[in-house]
Structures are given as structure tokens and as C-alpha cells.
Amino acid sequence: MKLSKLYEDAPGKKVLMSGNEAFARGIFEAGVRFSANYPGTPLSEVGDRLKYLSDTSQNFTFDYALNEKVALESCIGASWAGVRSVVMFKHLGLNVAADPLHTFPYSGVNGGMLILCGGDPGILSSTNAQDNRLYSLHTKIPIIEPATVQECKDFIKEGLRISELFQIPIYLHVTTRLCHSNGIVELGEIKTPKKKGQFKKNPDRYVNTLGRALKNQKAYFKKISNIAQNPKVFNLFNNVKSAYSSKQENNKDIDINDANIGIMTSGICFGYVIQACHKLDINPPILKLGLIFPVNRSEICNFANEFNLDKILVVEELEPFIETFSKRVFCNFCDVKRELEIHGKEFLPNTGELSTDLVMKFFSHFFKIKNEYLLEELEMKENALQEIIPGLPIRQPTFCPGCQYRTVFYALKNTTEKLKKKHGTEFIYSGDIGCYTLAEAYPYELLDWVVCMGAGIGIANGMAQILEENQKLIAYIGDSTFFHTGIQPLLNAIKNNIDLTILIFNNYWTAMTGHQEIIATPNELIKRYGKATDIHTNSLNLTAFLKNLGIKNLTITDAYNIEKLERIFEREMQKEGLKVILINEECALEKQRRFKKQKKEKAQRKKTETYYTISESCVKCNDCIDQFGCPAINAKIKQKSSDNEEQDFEDLEYYIDETMCIPDICNGACRQVCKNQMILKTMINPHLEDCNLENRD
Ligand code: SF4
Ligand code: SF4
């Protein structure tokens, strides 16, 4: 949706928006004064929308922080000074922020504070699927989880209210599917934030040392226990639902089925449960949990008692979190229902995302299903997929057309193969988080592991010190990851002068998550929607930064000259000790976007257009596809002159798809790859009639 529409002052208006837009809207309506994040799927878009708000409003400040720990700490600071704050990042970011996360709740909050964290159970865009709800076992921070797009907005507001009421932070748990779902949201009133905050000194509360920490811990645990026992808080977030009505008062419609079965669920799984109930034509009582930690024991017991349940089926993704605490509650604290059966993970997987189909199969074990044929269809569908999927062609992920990484990895592959032949050296490639993990894919296959942000240089630190002579390490890191958690491992490598080559890709953006600005983005390139922002950023020059670290072998280069890159790689990789190669080249995609915009503005003045084409004399060696792999280069079968004509390899025609090609950015990088000089540069003056060729080589 249009960014300005998201922040419209129109209470009661119903608007279609995504879960992430609803979070941003909730932050706006709740009068949040300060927000910070480090971008990461599935929540990157929330920050991008808040950046607009920050640029256009005097009452709100948003910061793309260097990493999640800094983002969380910034929000703690804002809250302690008395204003509302929301920090957001992906599930893995919570590990980075885990240090302050475990301590600051002892001191509590002043302005309401929310930690909005997006999980990725299907590992669609992450390196693991950790279930962050388990953090509550040691942090004790209450967890709320919306189940609909409307709740994405409403839970931000309610969460902040509860945070202020009990003076504790609240964790808002959400997963990819809901962030990216669309739904109708009713807009609410907009609360204007306090413009300035004030910090009131209180060492007993904020300086967690010696006896104070223990005292504060006890006080904090007491607050959590108060929340757990508060029926109003329970009813604010949790409610009993029927599959056929979203309104609680219609619960009289709920079937008290023969087997006396109830359902417990939360988040996006609530949607799967409702769909499964509709398809199977069952209507059990559903306890939809919005507050999933701490647990209100008596309210949970009431659910079982009210519907006289014998069994509860728990539907949740990943770990048996709700299932475990439910079992504990019913076995230990619920007098009437000690014999209650609770089922969940013995039927549902604890890896990957759930689906309506999986939930239907789970329910079918316990309910008498009227439309059995649906389950048979499900079985048939599964069998058909098992047969079809192995035969489907796999679409390899790859860099964008004209991407600056392609020439680097092409040159790196050539060089390492050459050095292997010459010296018998085996190269090992230590990856990190960023677009360059695509080096793993065909045709480069130059990646041996990827673990987490900053681990590329980190892991190499230890391995480089104990490797046999015939193995050499190369580590990659992008600029955003470098500033996130890459500086410390680099300093460690400098300290020990380990035998390691590090490639630092300076592309000026956090490109993989949608081109968010970073500290190394030149100020003149930063996108601004307005001038209202309170943050006046200073850009840091990565080249100057590295030069000041005293690295003995530091080489600075650009990315599109393959011959130059090969020369540098060959020279540096034969040296002993630490070698750092900084590749300064802006992300091609972002540069192209800007270029296109500028071109539109200056269209009248532009004299010529550059195109790259493949000559008809192409010898079809396939090097441009097989070794370079720019997706703009393709081969197709020539049109046959007659149906009887047989087709063979000779009928292949290589071409460059001009809708994908970005010649002004990559300068025709592929020409360096075609040893037969079959990739031609053509300059056309579009203003001349008939588009006469002006220059062609
Ligand atoms: S364009 Fe060049 S590299 Fe590509 S197939 Fe033709 S001759 Fe080979
Ligand atoms: S000029 Fe060549 S390398 Fe550049 S985008 Fe076009 S096809 Fe790809």
C-alpha cells in the first residue's frame, strides 16, 4: 500500500494491508516515539515503513541500527527516558541481543517497550528455525502472539499498555506467514507521542550489581507472576473461539462433540485450525492463545472444565511449547482434569511450517469425520506430489543480472583453479550472511559453510591456525555484516596475523533484505522521504576505516574488471599471513534503480543507448552460461523453417535478454568472458529515425 496511506488519520476506516504494515500502523497509533531495527526476513518491511514515518514526522525517530544488540539497547534507553519504544528483528537477531535481554528486565521499563521478533519456522530465509518462545524459560519476558493481521496492529497497542502497566518489556512473537499475509484492518485513534523524555536517576533500579541484581530479579519475577494470575490480562489476549464464528458470544454454537475434544493453538496456526475444522465439518471449542507466556493456570483449567474436555489437541509450530506447559498445568494444578489427554507433537512435525492439510490429518485421528473422502483426496495429493517433485527441474538461485559479485567469483574461481594446478593448494571458502552466499550455487560453487552473521571470518580465525600447508582459507563478508559482527573477528585475525585471505564486499547497502542504508552508505545516496528526521547520520568510509587498522596486505579494488581481479587474487593469495581485499562496488540492482530514475529525468538529453548482443557467428561454446551465468544471457531453439526439419545443437541461438540486461551498470562484463568476441556492444541513438546504428563493434 502507498506509504502515506498507511499513516492516514481515519479511525474506523477499514484498509487492506499486510501483517508487517499492520505492525507499522500499530506503532504509529500507539504513540511510539523511538524504534530501531536491524533488517531481516520476515520483518524487514516494518523498518522500511517506519523509516518513511521517521523522515516525515517530528514526533517519531527510527534507526537502522548496526546490529540487533545495539537496536535493543537503543530502545531500552528510550524507554528508560520515559517514551514508548519498539525494537524489531528476525529470530536469529535475538541471539545477538541476548546479553542485555537477560538483564534489563530486572530494571524494568518506563515508557512501554516491545520486542517485535519474527520467526522463520520453514527456514525460508534463515540458517535455522530456532523457536524463540523458549527464551521465556530464562528471560521470563511475557510473550504475546497475534493470529490475524488486525491483531498485528492491536497487539502492538495492547502489548505497550501492559508493558507500561507492569513496567516490564513484552515480546511479540510472529512468524513469516502472518507478516506476509494480507487482511482487512480497522484503523484506530492515533496517540501523539511525548516529544522528549527525561531520565530519573535510581541506582538501586538501574545498576544491577551485588545485592541489587538479586533484589531486582525477585521484584521482576513477582511482576511476571502477577501477570500470570491476572484474569483481565488473560482475557485481553486469549479467547475461546468457534470455527464458525469469530465472535466469542456465539460460542453456544460450539459442538460438545462425543469425544469431548478441545483445541489449543496460537498465531498463524489458528488459521490452519479454522480451515481444517471447516473442511472436516467439525466445530470443537478452540482456545486461541494470544498471551502464550506466562501461563494463567486457573484460566487454562477453566477451559477444560467449561467444556468438560477429555482430550486437548495442541496445534503449534516447532517445539511443543504450549503442549508442555499445558501438560504441566493439567497434571499438577488442575484438580478436576488430572486425567485429561493432551496430544500434539506425536502427530505433528516439530520441523518446518504446519499447513491446513497437516492439521486435518491430525484431527482425523480423534474426530469422527463426516467427509472421509477429503482425507482420501489428501492422501492422493501427497502421493502425486511424491511422484512429481523428484522429476521437476531445480531452479538454481543466482546473482542478479549484471551483479558485481559475478565477476568477482568468476575471477576467484579461475585463480584458485590455476593456483591449485600450480601448487596443489586446496582452497576452503568460509561464507557469511549476505547475497554472496549465492557463491555456493552453480556455476561457482565456492562456499564451504555458512553459519551466522560474522562467523565467516570468525571460524576462519581458528581453522587458519591449525590447517595443513596444502589448504588455504578464503573468508567473505559484506559491508553490512562486517559492521554487524565482523569487526571483532577481523581484529582478532589482525592480532594473530593468521594466514587468511578476506574478501570484503562494500556494496553500500544491506542489499539482501531490501537495500536498507548502513553506516557505509554514502550520505548522498541515502533515500529520504522528508526532512523531519531527528537522526542526522554520519557516513563512515570503509576504505579509510580499514586503512587505519594497520593491515599489512590491504588491497582496494572495484569489481567489474576480471583481468585486474585475477591479477590481485593471484598475487595476494600466494602471500603468507593476513590479506584483506576490499571490493568497492555498489549493488548493481540499487545502482540501476537510481540510474533508471535519473535517465527518465534526463531522457531528452541522453544521446545514445548501449546494448549488448550476441553475434550470429557465436560458436555456441556455452562459456557465457556455463562459467559466468548472468541470467540475462540465454539460449533458445531457433524457429524451424518447416515442421519436418530435425533440430539439433546447431539450432541453438544465444541471445541477451534486453529486459534483464543492465549494460550501463556492469559495462558489459560478459564480454570479458567470451573468448571468441561474440558479445558485441552496440550504441544506438534512439532519437534518430529508424534507430540507425551509430556505433557497433
Ligand atoms: S557468446 Fe561467446 S561465450 Fe557465449 S556461447 Fe557464444 S561464443 Fe561462447
Ligand atoms: S551486459 Fe552481460 S553481464 Fe551485463 S547484464 Fe547484460 S548480459 Fe549480464
Coordinates of N, CA and C in Angstrom, one line a residue, residues 27-178:
I27 N 2.4 0.7 15.6 CA 3.5 1.5 16.3 C 3.1 3.0 16.2
F28 N 2.6 3.4 15.0 CA 2.1 4.8 14.8 C 1.0 5.1 15.7
E29 N -0.1 4.3 15.7 CA -1.3 4.6 16.5 C -0.9 4.6 18.0
A30 N 0.0 3.7 18.4 CA 0.3 3.6 19.9 C 1.1 4.7 20.4
G31 N 1.5 5.7 19.6 CA 2.3 6.8 20.1 C 3.7 6.4 20.4
V32 N 4.3 5.5 19.7 CA 5.7 5.1 19.9 C 6.6 6.3 19.5
R33 N 7.6 6.6 20.3 CA 8.5 7.7 20.0 C 9.7 7.3 19.3
F34 N 10.2 6.1 19.6 CA 11.5 5.6 19.1 C 11.5 4.2 18.7
S35 N 12.1 3.9 17.6 CA 12.1 2.5 17.1 C 13.4 2.2 16.4
A36 N 13.9 1.0 16.6 CA 15.2 0.7 15.9 C 15.1 -0.8 15.4
N37 N 15.9 -1.1 14.4 CA 16.0 -2.5 14.0 C 17.2 -2.8 13.2
Y38 N 17.5 -4.0 13.1 CA 18.5 -4.5 12.1 C 17.7 -5.3 11.1
P39 N 17.7 -5.0 9.8 CA 16.8 -5.7 8.9 C 17.0 -7.2 8.8
G40 N 15.9 -7.9 8.6 CA 16.0 -9.4 8.5 C 14.6 -9.9 8.2
T41 N 14.5 -10.9 7.3 CA 13.2 -11.5 7.0 C 12.8 -12.3 8.2
P42 N 11.5 -12.2 8.6 CA 10.4 -11.7 7.9 C 9.9 -10.3 8.2
L43 N 10.7 -9.5 9.0 CA 10.2 -8.2 9.4 C 10.8 -7.0 8.8
S44 N 11.7 -7.2 7.8 CA 12.4 -6.1 7.2 C 11.5 -4.9 6.8
E45 N 10.3 -5.3 6.2 CA 9.4 -4.2 5.7 C 8.9 -3.3 6.8
V46 N 8.8 -3.8 8.1 CA 8.3 -2.9 9.1 C 9.3 -1.7 9.3
G47 N 10.5 -2.0 9.3 CA 11.5 -0.9 9.5 C 11.5 0.0 8.3
D48 N 11.3 -0.5 7.1 CA 11.3 0.3 5.9 C 10.1 1.3 5.9
R49 N 9.0 0.8 6.5 CA 7.8 1.7 6.6 C 8.0 2.7 7.7
L50 N 8.7 2.3 8.8 CA 8.9 3.3 9.9 C 9.9 4.3 9.5
K51 N 10.8 4.0 8.5 CA 11.8 4.9 8.0 C 11.1 6.1 7.4
Y52 N 10.0 5.8 6.6 CA 9.2 6.8 6.0 C 8.6 7.7 7.1
L53 N 8.1 7.1 8.1 CA 7.4 7.9 9.2 C 8.4 8.8 9.9
S54 N 9.6 8.2 10.1 CA 10.7 9.0 10.7 C 11.1 10.2 9.9
D55 N 11.2 10.0 8.6 CA 11.6 11.1 7.7 C 10.5 12.2 7.6
T56 N 9.2 11.8 7.9 CA 8.2 12.8 7.6 C 7.5 13.3 8.9
S57 N 7.9 12.8 10.1 CA 7.2 13.2 11.3 C 8.3 13.7 12.3
Q58 N 7.9 14.8 13.0 CA 8.8 15.3 14.0 C 8.7 14.5 15.3
N59 N 7.6 13.7 15.4 CA 7.4 13.0 16.7 C 7.9 11.6 16.8
F60 N 8.6 11.2 15.7 CA 9.0 9.8 15.7 C 10.4 9.6 15.1
T61 N 11.2 8.8 15.8 CA 12.5 8.6 15.3 C 12.7 7.1 15.1
F62 N 13.3 6.7 13.9 CA 13.6 5.3 13.6 C 15.0 5.2 13.2
D63 N 15.7 4.1 13.6 CA 17.1 4.0 13.3 C 17.4 2.6 12.8
Y64 N 18.0 2.5 11.6 CA 18.6 1.2 11.2 C 19.9 1.0 12.0
A65 N 19.8 0.3 13.1 CA 21.0 0.1 14.0 C 22.0 -0.8 13.4
L66 N 23.2 -0.8 13.9 CA 24.3 -1.6 13.4 C 24.1 -3.1 13.6
N67 N 23.5 -3.4 14.7 CA 23.1 -4.8 14.8 C 21.9 -4.9 15.9
E68 N 21.4 -6.1 16.1 CA 20.2 -6.2 17.0 C 20.5 -5.8 18.4
K69 N 21.7 -6.1 18.9 CA 22.1 -5.7 20.3 C 22.0 -4.2 20.4
V70 N 22.6 -3.5 19.5 CA 22.5 -2.0 19.5 C 21.1 -1.5 19.4
A71 N 20.3 -2.2 18.5 CA 18.9 -1.8 18.4 C 18.1 -1.9 19.7
L72 N 18.3 -3.1 20.3 CA 17.6 -3.4 21.6 C 18.0 -2.4 22.6
E73 N 19.3 -2.2 22.8 CA 19.8 -1.3 23.8 C 19.4 0.2 23.6
S74 N 19.3 0.6 22.3 CA 18.8 1.9 22.0 C 17.3 2.1 22.5
C75 N 16.5 1.0 22.3 CA 15.1 1.1 22.7 C 15.0 1.0 24.2
I76 N 15.9 0.3 24.9 CA 15.9 0.3 26.4 C 16.1 1.8 26.8
G77 N 17.1 2.4 26.2 CA 17.5 3.8 26.6 C 16.3 4.7 26.4
A78 N 15.6 4.6 25.3 CA 14.4 5.5 25.1 C 13.3 5.2 26.1
S79 N 13.1 3.9 26.4 CA 12.1 3.6 27.3 C 12.4 4.1 28.7
W80 N 13.7 3.9 29.1 CA 14.1 4.4 30.5 C 13.9 5.9 30.6
A81 N 14.0 6.6 29.4 CA 13.8 8.1 29.5 C 12.3 8.4 29.4
G82 N 11.5 7.4 29.4 CA 10.0 7.6 29.6 C 9.2 7.6 28.3
V83 N 9.8 7.3 27.1 CA 8.9 7.3 25.9 C 8.7 5.8 25.5
R84 N 7.7 5.6 24.7 CA 7.4 4.3 24.2 C 8.4 3.9 23.1
S85 N 8.9 2.6 23.1 CA 9.8 2.2 22.1 C 9.5 0.8 21.6
V86 N 9.8 0.5 20.3 CA 9.7 -0.8 19.8 C 10.9 -1.2 19.0
V87 N 11.5 -2.3 19.4 CA 12.6 -2.8 18.6 C 12.2 -4.0 17.8
M88 N 12.7 -4.2 16.6 CA 12.3 -5.4 15.8 C 13.4 -6.0 15.0
F89 N 13.4 -7.3 14.9 CA 14.4 -8.0 14.1 C 13.9 -9.4 13.9
K90 N 14.7 -10.2 13.2 CA 14.3 -11.6 12.9 C 14.7 -12.5 14.1
H91 N 14.3 -13.7 14.1 CA 14.5 -14.6 15.3 C 16.0 -14.7 15.7
L92 N 16.9 -14.8 14.6 CA 18.3 -15.0 14.9 C 18.9 -13.8 15.6
G93 N 18.3 -12.6 15.3 CA 18.8 -11.4 15.9 C 18.7 -11.4 17.4
L94 N 17.8 -12.2 18.0 CA 17.6 -12.3 19.4 C 18.8 -12.9 20.1
N95 N 19.5 -13.8 19.3 CA 20.8 -14.3 19.9 C 21.8 -13.2 20.1
V96 N 21.9 -12.3 19.1 CA 22.8 -11.2 19.1 C 22.5 -10.3 20.3
A97 N 21.2 -10.1 20.5 CA 20.7 -9.2 21.6 C 20.5 -9.9 22.9
A98 N 20.9 -11.1 23.0 CA 20.6 -11.9 24.2 C 21.2 -11.4 25.5
D99 N 22.4 -10.7 25.4 CA 23.0 -10.3 26.6 C 22.2 -9.3 27.4
P100 N 21.9 -8.1 26.8 CA 21.0 -7.2 27.5 C 19.6 -7.7 27.8
L101 N 19.2 -8.6 26.9 CA 17.8 -9.2 27.0 C 17.6 -9.9 28.3
H102 N 18.7 -10.5 28.9 CA 18.5 -11.2 30.1 C 18.6 -10.4 31.3
T103 N 19.2 -9.2 31.2 CA 19.4 -8.4 32.4 C 18.5 -7.2 32.6
F104 N 18.2 -6.5 31.5 CA 17.5 -5.2 31.6 C 16.1 -5.4 32.2
P105 N 15.4 -6.5 32.0 CA 14.1 -6.7 32.6 C 14.1 -6.6 34.1
Y106 N 15.2 -6.9 34.7 CA 15.3 -6.7 36.2 C 15.0 -5.2 36.6
S107 N 15.5 -4.3 35.7 CA 15.3 -2.9 36.0 C 14.0 -2.4 35.5
G108 N 13.4 -3.2 34.6 CA 12.0 -2.8 34.1 C 12.1 -1.7 33.1
V109 N 10.9 -1.3 32.7 CA 10.8 -0.2 31.7 C 10.0 1.0 32.3
N110 N 10.1 2.1 31.6 CA 9.2 3.3 32.0 C 8.2 3.5 30.9
G111 N 8.7 4.0 29.7 CA 7.8 4.0 28.5 C 7.6 2.6 28.1
G112 N 6.4 2.3 27.6 CA 6.1 0.9 27.2 C 7.2 0.4 26.2
M113 N 7.6 -0.8 26.3 CA 8.6 -1.3 25.4 C 8.3 -2.7 24.9
L114 N 8.4 -2.8 23.5 CA 8.0 -4.1 22.9 C 9.2 -4.6 22.1
I115 N 9.4 -5.9 22.1 CA 10.4 -6.5 21.3 C 9.7 -7.3 20.2
L116 N 9.7 -6.8 19.0 CA 8.9 -7.5 17.9 C 9.9 -8.4 17.2
C117 N 9.6 -9.7 17.2 CA 10.6 -10.6 16.7 C 9.9 -11.6 15.7
G118 N 10.5 -11.8 14.5 CA 9.9 -12.6 13.5 C 10.6 -13.9 13.4
G119 N 9.8 -15.0 13.6 CA 10.4 -16.4 13.4 C 10.3 -16.9 12.0
D120 N 11.0 -17.9 11.7 CA 11.0 -18.4 10.3 C 11.0 -19.9 10.4
P121 N 9.9 -20.5 10.8 CA 9.8 -22.0 11.1 C 10.1 -22.8 9.8
G122 N 9.8 -22.3 8.6 CA 10.1 -23.0 7.4 C 11.5 -22.8 6.9
I123 N 12.3 -22.1 7.6 CA 13.7 -21.7 7.2 C 13.7 -21.2 5.8
L124 N 12.8 -20.3 5.5 CA 12.7 -19.8 4.1 C 13.8 -18.8 3.8
S125 N 14.2 -18.1 4.8 CA 15.3 -17.1 4.6 C 16.2 -16.9 5.8
S126 N 16.7 -18.0 6.3 CA 17.5 -18.0 7.5 C 18.4 -19.2 7.5
T127 N 19.2 -19.4 8.6 CA 20.0 -20.5 8.6 C 19.6 -21.5 9.7
N128 N 18.6 -21.1 10.5 CA 18.0 -22.1 11.4 C 16.6 -21.7 11.7
A129 N 15.9 -22.5 12.5 CA 14.4 -22.3 12.7 C 14.2 -22.1 14.2
Q130 N 15.2 -21.8 15.0 CA 15.0 -21.8 16.5 C 13.7 -21.2 16.9
D131 N 13.1 -21.8 17.9 CA 11.8 -21.4 18.4 C 12.1 -20.4 19.6
N132 N 12.0 -19.1 19.3 CA 12.3 -18.1 20.3 C 11.4 -18.1 21.5
R133 N 10.3 -18.8 21.5 CA 9.4 -18.8 22.6 C 10.1 -19.4 23.8
L134 N 11.1 -20.3 23.5 CA 11.8 -21.0 24.6 C 12.7 -20.0 25.4
Y135 N 13.0 -18.8 24.8 CA 13.8 -17.8 25.5 C 13.0 -17.4 26.8
S136 N 11.7 -17.6 26.8 CA 11.0 -17.1 28.0 C 11.3 -18.0 29.2
L137 N 11.9 -19.2 29.0 CA 12.2 -20.0 30.1 C 13.3 -19.4 31.0
H138 N 14.2 -18.6 30.4 CA 15.2 -18.0 31.2 C 15.1 -16.5 31.3
T139 N 14.4 -15.8 30.3 CA 14.3 -14.4 30.4 C 13.0 -14.0 31.2
K140 N 12.0 -14.9 31.1 CA 10.7 -14.7 31.8 C 9.9 -13.5 31.1
I141 N 10.4 -13.0 30.0 CA 9.7 -11.9 29.4 C 8.3 -12.4 28.8
P142 N 7.2 -11.8 29.1 CA 5.9 -12.3 28.6 C 5.9 -12.3 27.1
I143 N 5.2 -13.3 26.5 CA 5.2 -13.4 25.1 C 3.7 -13.2 24.6
I144 N 3.5 -12.3 23.7 CA 2.1 -12.3 23.0 C 2.3 -12.7 21.6
E145 N 1.3 -13.2 21.0 CA 1.4 -13.7 19.6 C 0.1 -13.4 18.9
P146 N 0.1 -12.5 17.9 CA -1.2 -12.2 17.1 C -1.5 -13.4 16.2
A147 N -2.7 -13.5 15.8 CA -3.1 -14.6 14.9 C -3.7 -14.1 13.6
T148 N -4.0 -12.8 13.6 CA -4.6 -12.2 12.4 C -3.9 -10.9 12.1
V149 N -4.1 -10.4 10.9 CA -3.4 -9.1 10.5 C -4.0 -8.0 11.4
Q150 N -5.3 -8.0 11.7 CA -5.8 -7.0 12.6 C -5.1 -7.0 14.0
E151 N -4.9 -8.3 14.4 CA -4.2 -8.4 15.8 C -2.8 -7.9 15.7
C152 N -2.1 -8.0 14.5 CA -0.8 -7.5 14.4 C -0.7 -6.0 14.8
K153 N -1.8 -5.3 14.4 CA -1.8 -3.9 14.9 C -2.3 -3.8 16.3
D154 N -3.3 -4.5 16.7 CA -3.9 -4.3 18.0 C -3.0 -4.8 19.1
F155 N -2.2 -5.9 18.9 CA -1.3 -6.4 19.9 C -0.2 -5.5 20.2
I156 N 0.2 -4.7 19.2 CA 1.3 -3.7 19.4 C 0.8 -2.7 20.5
K157 N -0.5 -2.2 20.3 CA -1.0 -1.2 21.2 C -1.2 -1.9 22.6
E158 N -1.9 -3.0 22.6 CA -2.2 -3.7 23.9 C -0.9 -4.1 24.6
G159 N 0.1 -4.6 23.9 CA 1.3 -5.0 24.4 C 2.0 -3.8 25.1
L160 N 2.0 -2.7 24.5 CA 2.7 -1.5 25.1 C 1.9 -1.0 26.4
R161 N 0.6 -1.2 26.3 CA -0.2 -0.8 27.5 C 0.2 -1.7 28.7
I162 N 0.3 -3.0 28.4 CA 0.6 -4.0 29.5 C 2.0 -3.7 30.0
S163 N 2.9 -3.4 29.0 CA 4.3 -3.2 29.4 C 4.4 -2.0 30.4
E164 N 3.6 -0.9 30.1 CA 3.7 0.2 31.0 C 3.0 -0.1 32.3
L165 N 1.9 -0.8 32.3 CA 1.2 -1.2 33.5 C 2.0 -2.0 34.5
F166 N 2.8 -2.9 33.9 CA 3.6 -3.8 34.8 C 5.0 -3.4 34.8
Q167 N 5.4 -2.4 34.0 CA 6.8 -1.9 33.9 C 7.8 -3.1 33.5
I168 N 7.4 -3.8 32.5 CA 8.2 -4.9 32.0 C 8.2 -4.8 30.5
P169 N 9.2 -5.3 29.8 CA 9.2 -5.4 28.4 C 8.2 -6.5 27.9
I170 N 7.7 -6.4 26.8 CA 6.8 -7.5 26.2 C 7.4 -8.0 24.9
Y171 N 7.4 -9.3 24.7 CA 7.9 -9.9 23.5 C 6.8 -10.2 22.6
L172 N 6.8 -9.7 21.4 CA 5.7 -10.0 20.4 C 6.3 -11.0 19.4
H173 N 5.7 -12.3 19.5 CA 6.2 -13.4 18.6 C 5.3 -13.5 17.4
V174 N 6.0 -13.6 16.2 CA 5.2 -13.7 15.0 C 6.1 -14.5 14.0
T175 N 5.4 -15.1 13.0 CA 6.2 -15.9 12.0 C 5.9 -15.4 10.6
T176 N 6.8 -15.9 9.7 CA 6.8 -15.4 8.3 C 5.4 -15.3 7.7
R177 N 4.6 -16.3 7.8 CA 3.3 -16.3 7.1 C 2.4 -15.2 7.4
L178 N 2.4 -14.9 8.7 CA 1.5 -13.8 9.1 C 2.1 -12.4 8.7

